[in-house]
Coordinates of C-alpha atoms (C1' of nucleotides) in Angstrom, one line a residue:
Chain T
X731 CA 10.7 30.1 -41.3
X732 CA 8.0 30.9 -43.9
X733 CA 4.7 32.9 -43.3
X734 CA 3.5 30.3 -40.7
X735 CA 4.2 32.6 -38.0
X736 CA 0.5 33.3 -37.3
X737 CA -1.5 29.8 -38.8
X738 CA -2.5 28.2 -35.8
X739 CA -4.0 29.9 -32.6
X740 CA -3.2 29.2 -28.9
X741 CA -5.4 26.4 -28.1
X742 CA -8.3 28.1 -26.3
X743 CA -8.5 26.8 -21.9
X744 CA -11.4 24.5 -22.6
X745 CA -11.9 21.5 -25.2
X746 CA -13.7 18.9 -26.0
X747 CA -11.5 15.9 -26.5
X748 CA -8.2 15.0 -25.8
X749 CA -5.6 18.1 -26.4
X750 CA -3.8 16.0 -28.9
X751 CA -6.3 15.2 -30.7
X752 CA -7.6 19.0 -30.4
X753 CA -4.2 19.6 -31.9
X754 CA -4.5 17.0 -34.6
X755 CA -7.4 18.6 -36.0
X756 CA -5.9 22.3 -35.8
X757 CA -2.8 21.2 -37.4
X758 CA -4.4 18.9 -39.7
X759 CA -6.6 21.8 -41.1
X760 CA -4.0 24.0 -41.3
X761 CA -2.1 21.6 -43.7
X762 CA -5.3 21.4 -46.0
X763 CA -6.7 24.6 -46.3
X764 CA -2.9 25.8 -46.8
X765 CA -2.5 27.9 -44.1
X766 CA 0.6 25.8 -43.4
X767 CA 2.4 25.5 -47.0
X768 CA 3.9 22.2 -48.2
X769 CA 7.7 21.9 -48.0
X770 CA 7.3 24.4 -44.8
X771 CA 9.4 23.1 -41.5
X772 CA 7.4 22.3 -38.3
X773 CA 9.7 23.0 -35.2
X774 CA 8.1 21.3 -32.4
X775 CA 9.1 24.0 -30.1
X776 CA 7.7 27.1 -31.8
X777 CA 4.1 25.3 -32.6
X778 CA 3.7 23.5 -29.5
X779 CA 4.6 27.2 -27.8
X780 CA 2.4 29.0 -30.3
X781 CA -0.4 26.1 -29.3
X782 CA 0.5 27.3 -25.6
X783 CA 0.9 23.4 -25.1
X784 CA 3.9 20.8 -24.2
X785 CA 5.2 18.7 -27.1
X786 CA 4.3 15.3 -25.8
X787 CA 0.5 16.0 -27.2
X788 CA 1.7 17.8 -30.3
X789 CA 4.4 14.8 -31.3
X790 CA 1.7 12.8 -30.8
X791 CA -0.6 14.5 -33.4
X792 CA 2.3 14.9 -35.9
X793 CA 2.9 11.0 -35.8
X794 CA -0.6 11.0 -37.0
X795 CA -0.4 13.4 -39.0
X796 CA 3.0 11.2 -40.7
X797 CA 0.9 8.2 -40.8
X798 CA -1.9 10.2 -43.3
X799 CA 1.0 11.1 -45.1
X800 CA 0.7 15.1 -44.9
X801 CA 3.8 15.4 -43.2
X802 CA 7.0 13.6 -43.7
X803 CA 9.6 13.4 -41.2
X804 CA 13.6 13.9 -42.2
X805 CA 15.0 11.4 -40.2
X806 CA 17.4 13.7 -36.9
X807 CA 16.3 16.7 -39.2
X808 CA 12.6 17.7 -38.2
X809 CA 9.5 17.0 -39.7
X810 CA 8.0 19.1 -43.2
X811 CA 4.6 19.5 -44.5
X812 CA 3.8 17.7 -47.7
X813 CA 0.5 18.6 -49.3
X814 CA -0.5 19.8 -53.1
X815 CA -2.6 19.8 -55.8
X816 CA -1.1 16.1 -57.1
X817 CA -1.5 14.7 -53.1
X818 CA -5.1 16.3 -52.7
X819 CA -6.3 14.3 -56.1
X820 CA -4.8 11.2 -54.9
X821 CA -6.5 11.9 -51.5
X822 CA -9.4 11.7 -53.2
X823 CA -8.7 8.7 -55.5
X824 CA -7.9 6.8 -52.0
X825 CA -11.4 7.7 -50.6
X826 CA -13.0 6.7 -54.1
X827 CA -11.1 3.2 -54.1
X828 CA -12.7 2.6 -50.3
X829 CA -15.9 3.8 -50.6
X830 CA -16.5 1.8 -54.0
X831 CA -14.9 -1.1 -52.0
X832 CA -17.7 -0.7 -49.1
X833 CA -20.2 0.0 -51.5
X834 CA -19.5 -3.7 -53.2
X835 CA -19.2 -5.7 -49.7
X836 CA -22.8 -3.7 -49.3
X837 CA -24.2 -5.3 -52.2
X838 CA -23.3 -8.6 -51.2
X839 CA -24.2 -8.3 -47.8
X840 CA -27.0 -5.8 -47.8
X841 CA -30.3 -6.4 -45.5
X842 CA -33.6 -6.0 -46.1
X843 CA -34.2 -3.7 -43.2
X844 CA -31.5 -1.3 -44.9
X845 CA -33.1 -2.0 -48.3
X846 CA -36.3 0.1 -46.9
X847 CA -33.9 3.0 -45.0
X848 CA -32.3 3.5 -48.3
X849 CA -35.2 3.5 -50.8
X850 CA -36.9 6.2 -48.3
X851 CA -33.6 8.3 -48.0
X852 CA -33.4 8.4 -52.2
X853 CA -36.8 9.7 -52.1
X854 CA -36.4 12.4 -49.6
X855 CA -33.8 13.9 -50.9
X856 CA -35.6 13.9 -54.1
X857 CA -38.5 15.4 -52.7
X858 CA -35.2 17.8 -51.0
X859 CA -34.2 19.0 -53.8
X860 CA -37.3 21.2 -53.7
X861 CA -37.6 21.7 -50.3
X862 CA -34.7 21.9 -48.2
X863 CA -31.6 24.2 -48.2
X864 CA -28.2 23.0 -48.7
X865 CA -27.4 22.1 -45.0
X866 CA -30.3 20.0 -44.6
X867 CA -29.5 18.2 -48.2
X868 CA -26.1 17.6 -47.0
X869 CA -27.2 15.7 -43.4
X870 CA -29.2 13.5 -46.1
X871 CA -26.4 13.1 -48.6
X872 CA -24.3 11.8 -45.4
X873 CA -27.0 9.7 -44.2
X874 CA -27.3 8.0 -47.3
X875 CA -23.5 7.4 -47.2
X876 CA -23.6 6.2 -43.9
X877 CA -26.9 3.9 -44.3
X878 CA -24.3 2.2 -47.0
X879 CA -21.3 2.1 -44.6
X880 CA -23.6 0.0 -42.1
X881 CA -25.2 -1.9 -44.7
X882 CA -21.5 -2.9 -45.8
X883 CA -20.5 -4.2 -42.3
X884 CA -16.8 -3.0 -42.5
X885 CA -16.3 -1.1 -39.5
X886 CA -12.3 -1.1 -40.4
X887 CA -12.7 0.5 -44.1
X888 CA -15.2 3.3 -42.7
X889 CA -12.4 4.1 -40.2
X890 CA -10.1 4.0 -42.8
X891 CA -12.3 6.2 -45.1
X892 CA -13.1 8.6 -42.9
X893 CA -9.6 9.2 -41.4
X894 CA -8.0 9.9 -44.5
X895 CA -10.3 11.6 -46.6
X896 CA -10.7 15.6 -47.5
X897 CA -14.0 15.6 -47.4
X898 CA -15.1 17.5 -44.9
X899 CA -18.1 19.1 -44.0
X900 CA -16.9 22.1 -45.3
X901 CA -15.8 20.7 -48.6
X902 CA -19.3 19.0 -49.4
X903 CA -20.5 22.3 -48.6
X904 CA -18.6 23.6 -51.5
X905 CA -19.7 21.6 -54.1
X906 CA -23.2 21.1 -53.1
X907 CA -23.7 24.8 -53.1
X908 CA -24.7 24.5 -56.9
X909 CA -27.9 23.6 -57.7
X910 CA -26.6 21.3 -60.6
X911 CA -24.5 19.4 -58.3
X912 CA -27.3 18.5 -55.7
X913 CA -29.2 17.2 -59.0
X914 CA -26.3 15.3 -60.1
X915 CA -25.7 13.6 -56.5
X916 CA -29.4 12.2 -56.4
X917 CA -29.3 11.1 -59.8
X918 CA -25.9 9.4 -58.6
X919 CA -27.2 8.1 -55.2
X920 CA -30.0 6.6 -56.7
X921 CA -28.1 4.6 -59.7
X922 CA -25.9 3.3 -56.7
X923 CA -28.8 2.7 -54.4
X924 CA -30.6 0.5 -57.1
X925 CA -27.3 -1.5 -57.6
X926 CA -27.0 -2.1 -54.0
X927 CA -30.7 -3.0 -53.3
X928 CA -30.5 -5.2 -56.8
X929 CA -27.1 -6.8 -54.9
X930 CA -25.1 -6.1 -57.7
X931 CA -21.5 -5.4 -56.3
X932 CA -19.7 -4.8 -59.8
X933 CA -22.4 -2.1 -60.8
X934 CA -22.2 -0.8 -57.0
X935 CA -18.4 -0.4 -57.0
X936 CA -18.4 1.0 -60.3
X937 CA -21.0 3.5 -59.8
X938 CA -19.9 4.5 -56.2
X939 CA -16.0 5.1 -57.6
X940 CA -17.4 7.5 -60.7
X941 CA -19.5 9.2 -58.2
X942 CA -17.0 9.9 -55.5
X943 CA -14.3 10.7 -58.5
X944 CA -16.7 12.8 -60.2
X945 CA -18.0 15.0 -57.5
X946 CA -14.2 15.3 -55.9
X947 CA -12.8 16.4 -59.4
X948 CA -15.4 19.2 -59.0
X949 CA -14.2 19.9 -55.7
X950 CA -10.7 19.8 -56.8
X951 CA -11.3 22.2 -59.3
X952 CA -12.9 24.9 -56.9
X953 CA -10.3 24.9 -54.2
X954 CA -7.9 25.3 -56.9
X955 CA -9.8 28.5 -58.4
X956 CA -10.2 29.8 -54.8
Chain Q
X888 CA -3.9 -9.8 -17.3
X889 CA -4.2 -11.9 -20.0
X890 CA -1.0 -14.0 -21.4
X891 CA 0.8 -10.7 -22.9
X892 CA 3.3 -10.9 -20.2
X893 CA 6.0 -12.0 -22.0
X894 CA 4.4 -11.5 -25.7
X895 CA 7.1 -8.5 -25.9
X896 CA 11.0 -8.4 -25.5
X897 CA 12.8 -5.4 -24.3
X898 CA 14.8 -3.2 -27.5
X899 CA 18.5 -4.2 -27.7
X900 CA 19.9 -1.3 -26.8
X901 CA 21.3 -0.9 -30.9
X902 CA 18.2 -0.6 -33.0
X903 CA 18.3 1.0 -36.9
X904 CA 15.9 3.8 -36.6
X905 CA 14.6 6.0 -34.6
X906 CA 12.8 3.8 -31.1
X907 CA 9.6 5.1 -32.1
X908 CA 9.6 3.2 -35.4
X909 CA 10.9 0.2 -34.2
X910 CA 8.8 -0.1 -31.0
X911 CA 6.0 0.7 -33.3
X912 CA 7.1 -2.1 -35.9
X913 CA 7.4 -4.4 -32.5
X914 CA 3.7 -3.6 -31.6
X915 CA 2.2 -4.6 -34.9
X916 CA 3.8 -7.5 -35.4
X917 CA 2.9 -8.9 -32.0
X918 CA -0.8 -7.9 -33.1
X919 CA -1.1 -8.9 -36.3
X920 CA 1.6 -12.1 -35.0
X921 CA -1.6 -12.6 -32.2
X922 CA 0.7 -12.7 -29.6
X923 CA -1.3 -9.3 -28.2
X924 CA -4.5 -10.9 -28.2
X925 CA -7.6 -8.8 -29.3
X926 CA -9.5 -6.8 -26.1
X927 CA -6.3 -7.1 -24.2
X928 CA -5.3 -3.7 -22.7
X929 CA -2.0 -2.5 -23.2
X930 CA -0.5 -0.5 -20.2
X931 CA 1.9 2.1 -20.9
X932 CA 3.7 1.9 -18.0
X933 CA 3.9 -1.9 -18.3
X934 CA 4.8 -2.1 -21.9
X935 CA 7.3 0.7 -21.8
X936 CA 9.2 -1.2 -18.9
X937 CA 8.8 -4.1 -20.3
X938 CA 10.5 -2.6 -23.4
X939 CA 13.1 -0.8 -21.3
X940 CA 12.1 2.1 -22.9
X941 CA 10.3 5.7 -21.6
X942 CA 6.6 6.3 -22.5
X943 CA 7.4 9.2 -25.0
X944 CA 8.2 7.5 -28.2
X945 CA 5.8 4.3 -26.8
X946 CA 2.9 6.9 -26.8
X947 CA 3.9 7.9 -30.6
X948 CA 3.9 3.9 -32.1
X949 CA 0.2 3.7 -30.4
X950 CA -1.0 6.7 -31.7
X951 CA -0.3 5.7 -35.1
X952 CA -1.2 1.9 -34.2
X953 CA -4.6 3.8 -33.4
X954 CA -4.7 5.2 -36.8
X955 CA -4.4 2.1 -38.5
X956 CA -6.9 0.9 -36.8
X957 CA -5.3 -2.0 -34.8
X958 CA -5.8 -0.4 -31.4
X959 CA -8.6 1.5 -29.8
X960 CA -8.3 3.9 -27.4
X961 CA -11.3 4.0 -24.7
X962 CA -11.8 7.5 -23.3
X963 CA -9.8 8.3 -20.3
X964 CA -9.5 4.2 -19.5
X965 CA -6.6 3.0 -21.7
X966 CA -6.0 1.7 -25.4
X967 CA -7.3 -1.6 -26.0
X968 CA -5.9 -4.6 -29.0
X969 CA -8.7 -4.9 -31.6
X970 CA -8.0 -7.1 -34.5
X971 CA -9.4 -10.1 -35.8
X972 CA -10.5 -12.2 -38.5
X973 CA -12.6 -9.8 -40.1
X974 CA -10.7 -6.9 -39.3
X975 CA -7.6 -8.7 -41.3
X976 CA -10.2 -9.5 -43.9
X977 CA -11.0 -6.0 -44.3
X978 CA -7.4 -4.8 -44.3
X979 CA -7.1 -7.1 -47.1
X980 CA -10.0 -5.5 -48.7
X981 CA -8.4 -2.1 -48.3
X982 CA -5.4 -3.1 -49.9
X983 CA -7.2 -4.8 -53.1
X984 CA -9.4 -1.6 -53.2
X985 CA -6.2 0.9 -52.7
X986 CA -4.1 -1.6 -55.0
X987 CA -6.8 -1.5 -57.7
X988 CA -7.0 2.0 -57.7
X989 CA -2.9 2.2 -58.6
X990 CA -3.3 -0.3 -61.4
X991 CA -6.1 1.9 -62.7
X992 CA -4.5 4.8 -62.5
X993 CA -1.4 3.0 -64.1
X994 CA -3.0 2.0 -67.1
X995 CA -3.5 5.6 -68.1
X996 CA -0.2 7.2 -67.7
X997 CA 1.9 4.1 -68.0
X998 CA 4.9 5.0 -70.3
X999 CA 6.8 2.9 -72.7
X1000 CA 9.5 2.1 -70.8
X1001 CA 7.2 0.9 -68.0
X1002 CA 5.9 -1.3 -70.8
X1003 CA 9.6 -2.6 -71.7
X1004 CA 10.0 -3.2 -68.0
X1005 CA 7.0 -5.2 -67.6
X1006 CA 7.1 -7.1 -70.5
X1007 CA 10.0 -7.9 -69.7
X1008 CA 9.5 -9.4 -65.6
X1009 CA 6.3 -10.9 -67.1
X1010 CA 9.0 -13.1 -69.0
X1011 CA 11.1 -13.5 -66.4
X1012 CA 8.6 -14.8 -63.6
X1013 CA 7.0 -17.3 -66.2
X1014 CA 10.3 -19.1 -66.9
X1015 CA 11.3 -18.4 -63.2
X1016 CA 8.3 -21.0 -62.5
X1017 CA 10.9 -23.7 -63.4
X1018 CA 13.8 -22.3 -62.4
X1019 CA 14.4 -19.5 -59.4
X1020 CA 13.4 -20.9 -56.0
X1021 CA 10.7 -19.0 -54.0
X1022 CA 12.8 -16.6 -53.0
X1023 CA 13.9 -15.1 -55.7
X1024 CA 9.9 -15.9 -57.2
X1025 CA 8.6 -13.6 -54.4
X1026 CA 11.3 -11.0 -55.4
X1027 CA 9.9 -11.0 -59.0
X1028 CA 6.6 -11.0 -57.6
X1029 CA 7.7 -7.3 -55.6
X1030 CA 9.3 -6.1 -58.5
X1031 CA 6.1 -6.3 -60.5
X1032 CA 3.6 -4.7 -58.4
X1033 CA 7.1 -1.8 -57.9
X1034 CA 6.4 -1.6 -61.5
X1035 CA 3.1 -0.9 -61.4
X1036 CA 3.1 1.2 -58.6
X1037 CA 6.1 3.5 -60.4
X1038 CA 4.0 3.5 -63.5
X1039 CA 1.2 4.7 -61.8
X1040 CA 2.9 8.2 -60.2
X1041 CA 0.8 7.7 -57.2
X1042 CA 3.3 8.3 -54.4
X1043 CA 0.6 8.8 -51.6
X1044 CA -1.6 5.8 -52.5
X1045 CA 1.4 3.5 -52.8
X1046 CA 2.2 4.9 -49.1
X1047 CA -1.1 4.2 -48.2
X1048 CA -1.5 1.0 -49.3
X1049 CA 2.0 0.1 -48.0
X1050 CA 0.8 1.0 -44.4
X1051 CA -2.6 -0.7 -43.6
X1052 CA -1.1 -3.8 -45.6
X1053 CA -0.9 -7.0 -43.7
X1054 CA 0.8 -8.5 -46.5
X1055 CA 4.6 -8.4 -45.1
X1056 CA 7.1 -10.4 -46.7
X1057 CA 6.5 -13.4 -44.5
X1058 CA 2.6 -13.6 -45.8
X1059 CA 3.7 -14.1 -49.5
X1060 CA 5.6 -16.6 -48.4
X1061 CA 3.3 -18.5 -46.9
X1062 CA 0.8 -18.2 -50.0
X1063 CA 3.6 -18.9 -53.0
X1064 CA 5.2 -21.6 -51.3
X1065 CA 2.1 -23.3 -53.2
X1066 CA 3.5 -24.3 -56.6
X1067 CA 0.0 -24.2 -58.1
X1068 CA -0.1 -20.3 -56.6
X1069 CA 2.8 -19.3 -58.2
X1070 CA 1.5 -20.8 -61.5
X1071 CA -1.7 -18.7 -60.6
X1072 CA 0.0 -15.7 -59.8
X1073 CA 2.2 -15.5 -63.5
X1074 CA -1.1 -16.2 -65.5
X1075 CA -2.9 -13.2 -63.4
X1076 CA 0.1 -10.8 -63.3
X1077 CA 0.6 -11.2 -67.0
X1078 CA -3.3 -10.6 -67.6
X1079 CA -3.0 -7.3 -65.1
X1080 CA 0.1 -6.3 -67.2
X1081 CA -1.8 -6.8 -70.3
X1082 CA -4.3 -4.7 -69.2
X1083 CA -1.9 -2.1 -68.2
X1084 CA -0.4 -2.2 -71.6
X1085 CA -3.6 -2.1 -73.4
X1086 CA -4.3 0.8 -71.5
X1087 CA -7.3 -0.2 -70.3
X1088 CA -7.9 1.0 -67.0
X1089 CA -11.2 -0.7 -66.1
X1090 CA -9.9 -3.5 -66.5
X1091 CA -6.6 -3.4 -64.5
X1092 CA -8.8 -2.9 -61.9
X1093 CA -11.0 -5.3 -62.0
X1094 CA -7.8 -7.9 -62.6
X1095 CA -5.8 -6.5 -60.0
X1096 CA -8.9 -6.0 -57.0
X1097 CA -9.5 -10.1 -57.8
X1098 CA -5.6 -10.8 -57.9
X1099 CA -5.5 -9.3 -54.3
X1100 CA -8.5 -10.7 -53.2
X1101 CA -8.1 -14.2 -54.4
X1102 CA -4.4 -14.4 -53.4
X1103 CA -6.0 -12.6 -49.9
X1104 CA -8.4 -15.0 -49.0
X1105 CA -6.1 -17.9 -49.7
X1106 CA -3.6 -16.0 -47.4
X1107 CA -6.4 -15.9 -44.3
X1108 CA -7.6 -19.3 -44.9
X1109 CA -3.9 -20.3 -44.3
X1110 CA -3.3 -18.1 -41.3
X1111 CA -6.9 -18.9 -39.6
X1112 CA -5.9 -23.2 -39.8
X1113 CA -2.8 -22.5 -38.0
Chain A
dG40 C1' 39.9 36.7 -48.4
dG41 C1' 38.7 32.1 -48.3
dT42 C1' 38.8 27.6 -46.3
dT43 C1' 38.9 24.6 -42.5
dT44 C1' 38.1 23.8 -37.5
dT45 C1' 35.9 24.2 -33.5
dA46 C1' 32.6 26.0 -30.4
dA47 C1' 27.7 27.5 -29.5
dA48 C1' 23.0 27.1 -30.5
dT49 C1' 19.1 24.6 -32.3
dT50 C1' 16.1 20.9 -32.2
dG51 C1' 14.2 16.3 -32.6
dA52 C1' 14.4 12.2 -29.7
dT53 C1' 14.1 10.3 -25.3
dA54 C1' 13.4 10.2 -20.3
dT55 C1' 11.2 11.6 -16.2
dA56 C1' 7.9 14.1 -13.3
dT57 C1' 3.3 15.9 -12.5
dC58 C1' -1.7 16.0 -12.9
dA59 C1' -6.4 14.5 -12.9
dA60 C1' -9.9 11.1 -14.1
dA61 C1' -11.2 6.5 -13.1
dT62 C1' -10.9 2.4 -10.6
dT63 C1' -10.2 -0.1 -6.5
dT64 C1' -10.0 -0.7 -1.5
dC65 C1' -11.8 -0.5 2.6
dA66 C1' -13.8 1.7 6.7
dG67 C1' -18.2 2.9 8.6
dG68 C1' -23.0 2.6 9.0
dT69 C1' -27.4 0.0 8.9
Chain D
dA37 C1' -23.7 -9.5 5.5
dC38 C1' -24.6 -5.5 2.5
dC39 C1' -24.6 -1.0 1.0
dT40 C1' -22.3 3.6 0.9
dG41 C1' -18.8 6.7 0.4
dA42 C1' -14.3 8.4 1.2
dA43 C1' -9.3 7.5 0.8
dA44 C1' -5.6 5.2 -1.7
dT45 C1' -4.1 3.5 -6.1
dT46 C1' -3.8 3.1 -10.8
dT47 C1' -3.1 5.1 -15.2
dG48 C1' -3.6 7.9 -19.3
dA49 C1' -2.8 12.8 -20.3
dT50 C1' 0.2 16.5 -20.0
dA51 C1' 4.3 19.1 -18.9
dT52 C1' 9.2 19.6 -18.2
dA53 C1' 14.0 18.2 -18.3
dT54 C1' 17.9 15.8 -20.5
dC55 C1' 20.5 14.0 -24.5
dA56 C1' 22.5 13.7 -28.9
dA57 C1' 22.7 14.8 -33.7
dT58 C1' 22.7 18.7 -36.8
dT59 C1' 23.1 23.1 -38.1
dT60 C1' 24.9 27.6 -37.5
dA61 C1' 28.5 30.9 -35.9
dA62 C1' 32.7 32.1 -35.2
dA63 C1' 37.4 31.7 -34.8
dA64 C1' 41.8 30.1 -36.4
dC65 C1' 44.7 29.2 -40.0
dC66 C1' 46.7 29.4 -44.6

DNA sequence: GGTTTTAAATTGATATATCAAATTTCAGGT
DNA sequence: ACCTGAAATTTGATATATCAATTTAAAACC
């Protein structure tokens, strides 16, 4: 049954959100950092026991998990992990094809009010560069993301971003650790900042699929290192 | 409680797969059908009766409904229909963006026996304009983007795409039972394929995300006048 | 000893029961 | 009549039990 035996922790008496969704995120994580190894078997039984929960939460979560596409059930066989290098690229890709996608219906649709919040968020983190450390610059580097998101309007492609990207937290913290990087990513911000505000959705979608691409490839490359 | 009552019949008691997948597959079709009307709430209880079937594998088709965006669950008060005109606009936005991507990503590892094979359906849907009905047009049609999607050795984004996709079987019939689409869809496919075979991934892109989205929009005028 | 057959164990799929939060109903008070 | 709050009801969340397909074990046979 593979080295699994001791990947996920009991669940602890007390949290936050639903228990499946608790699970979801265990299980989830466990899939990406590779704690759980692609091709490895999940038997409901064990996990849901190890999790010190029923199943009915934890087949809930793997049907999610299915529908992300890091787990793939054999049909009256049981359900196996699916995640590599080639999966984790195209993971990215996806997340580069939406966010470009937002980042075009933001430059057609793009208010004046957010025209202001995003010409002020370009030149804090400029001024950040200097200033802040990397945890603040990365609350900017998602605001800016977000300011776009709700410049775009589409509710149902930021969903869909968000639910099946890698990016986490912890993986912007990765990249953004280098000094290089947070240059690169205001240089970048800004290009696609000035596209939007100009409402030019060909340069916007362009510029926000090289940036996400770019900085990803980076990411990809220092998980694989690791 | 809204009209839903009878909006769902029970499983016959032989189904192909497993009941998950096909109550799921019931689900979403009676969303994206309308007849579950957005804001309606959808009782477990109820709908499992109603279904003839226990809550267990009713729970798992929501929970991926839920992921797909196409039903939102309210904390601790239930899971509520949301779709719409914009969300199936943005859904079609996801699948030009996620589409796109593949074509891109096709036109740099395409092989030359993908070429051969696209060359050749190229050929075949242009004299098919005179001579296959739209059946066997729409079949062509499948087989090209298949083509694309093999070339491009993107397994996850082509599960991706084939997911969140409102575009069943039944919607390209409605759109290319227009002569004057299917004319439009050959002189686009073969400037996609071109592209593809040119390897010139910039501008797949472009050609495919304005394939989808042109075809799209004709698609949800159509469906919003019925 | 090796192959086939059959019985036991495993396990995902489904059904049912229990629990607790949230809503509704309704009695009691002013 | 109109609040107020407690009891009953609803219902999603969770747990447990049952079922059937699959795999494994073992026994029977050649």
């Amino acid at each position: 049954m593979g080295g699994g035996d001791n990947a996920l922790l009991p669940v602890a008496p007390v949290f936050l959100k639903s228990l499946r969704d608790h699970v979801y995120g265990l299980v989830r994580d466990a899939i990406l950092s590779g704690r759980l190894k692609s091709g490895e078997k999940l038997n409901e039984r064990h996990l849901a026991g190890q999790l010190g929960i029923s199943t009915t939460p934890l087949k809930e979560a793997l049907r999610v998990l299915e529908a992300e596409g890091l787990v793939r059930p054999e049909p009256r066989r049981g359900i196996y992990v699916t995640f590599n290098a080639g999966q984790a690229e195209e993971m990215m890709l996806a997340r580069a094809a939406i966010e470009s996608m937002i980042a075009r219906q933001a430059a057609k649709r793009v208010k004046d009010e957010d025209v202001a919040v995003m010409r002020e968020l370009i030149v804090e983190m400029r001024t950040g560069l200097e200033t802040v450390d990397v945890l603040q610059f990365i609350a900017l580097n998602e605001r800016f993301h977000n300011v776009i998101h709700e410049a775009s309007g589409c509710g149902y492609l930021r969903r869909l971003q968000g639910g099946q990207s890698i990016y986490t937290h912890a993986a912007r913290l990765s990249v953004l650790s280098e000094e290089r990087e947070r240059f690169l990513a205001v240089e970048e911000h800004e290009a696609i900042a000035n596209a939007i505000v100009d409402r030019d959705p060909d340069l916007a979608e362009r510029l926000m699929r090289d940036h996400v691409i770019r900085s990803g490839e980076k990411h990809l490359v220092r998980v694989s290192q690791a």
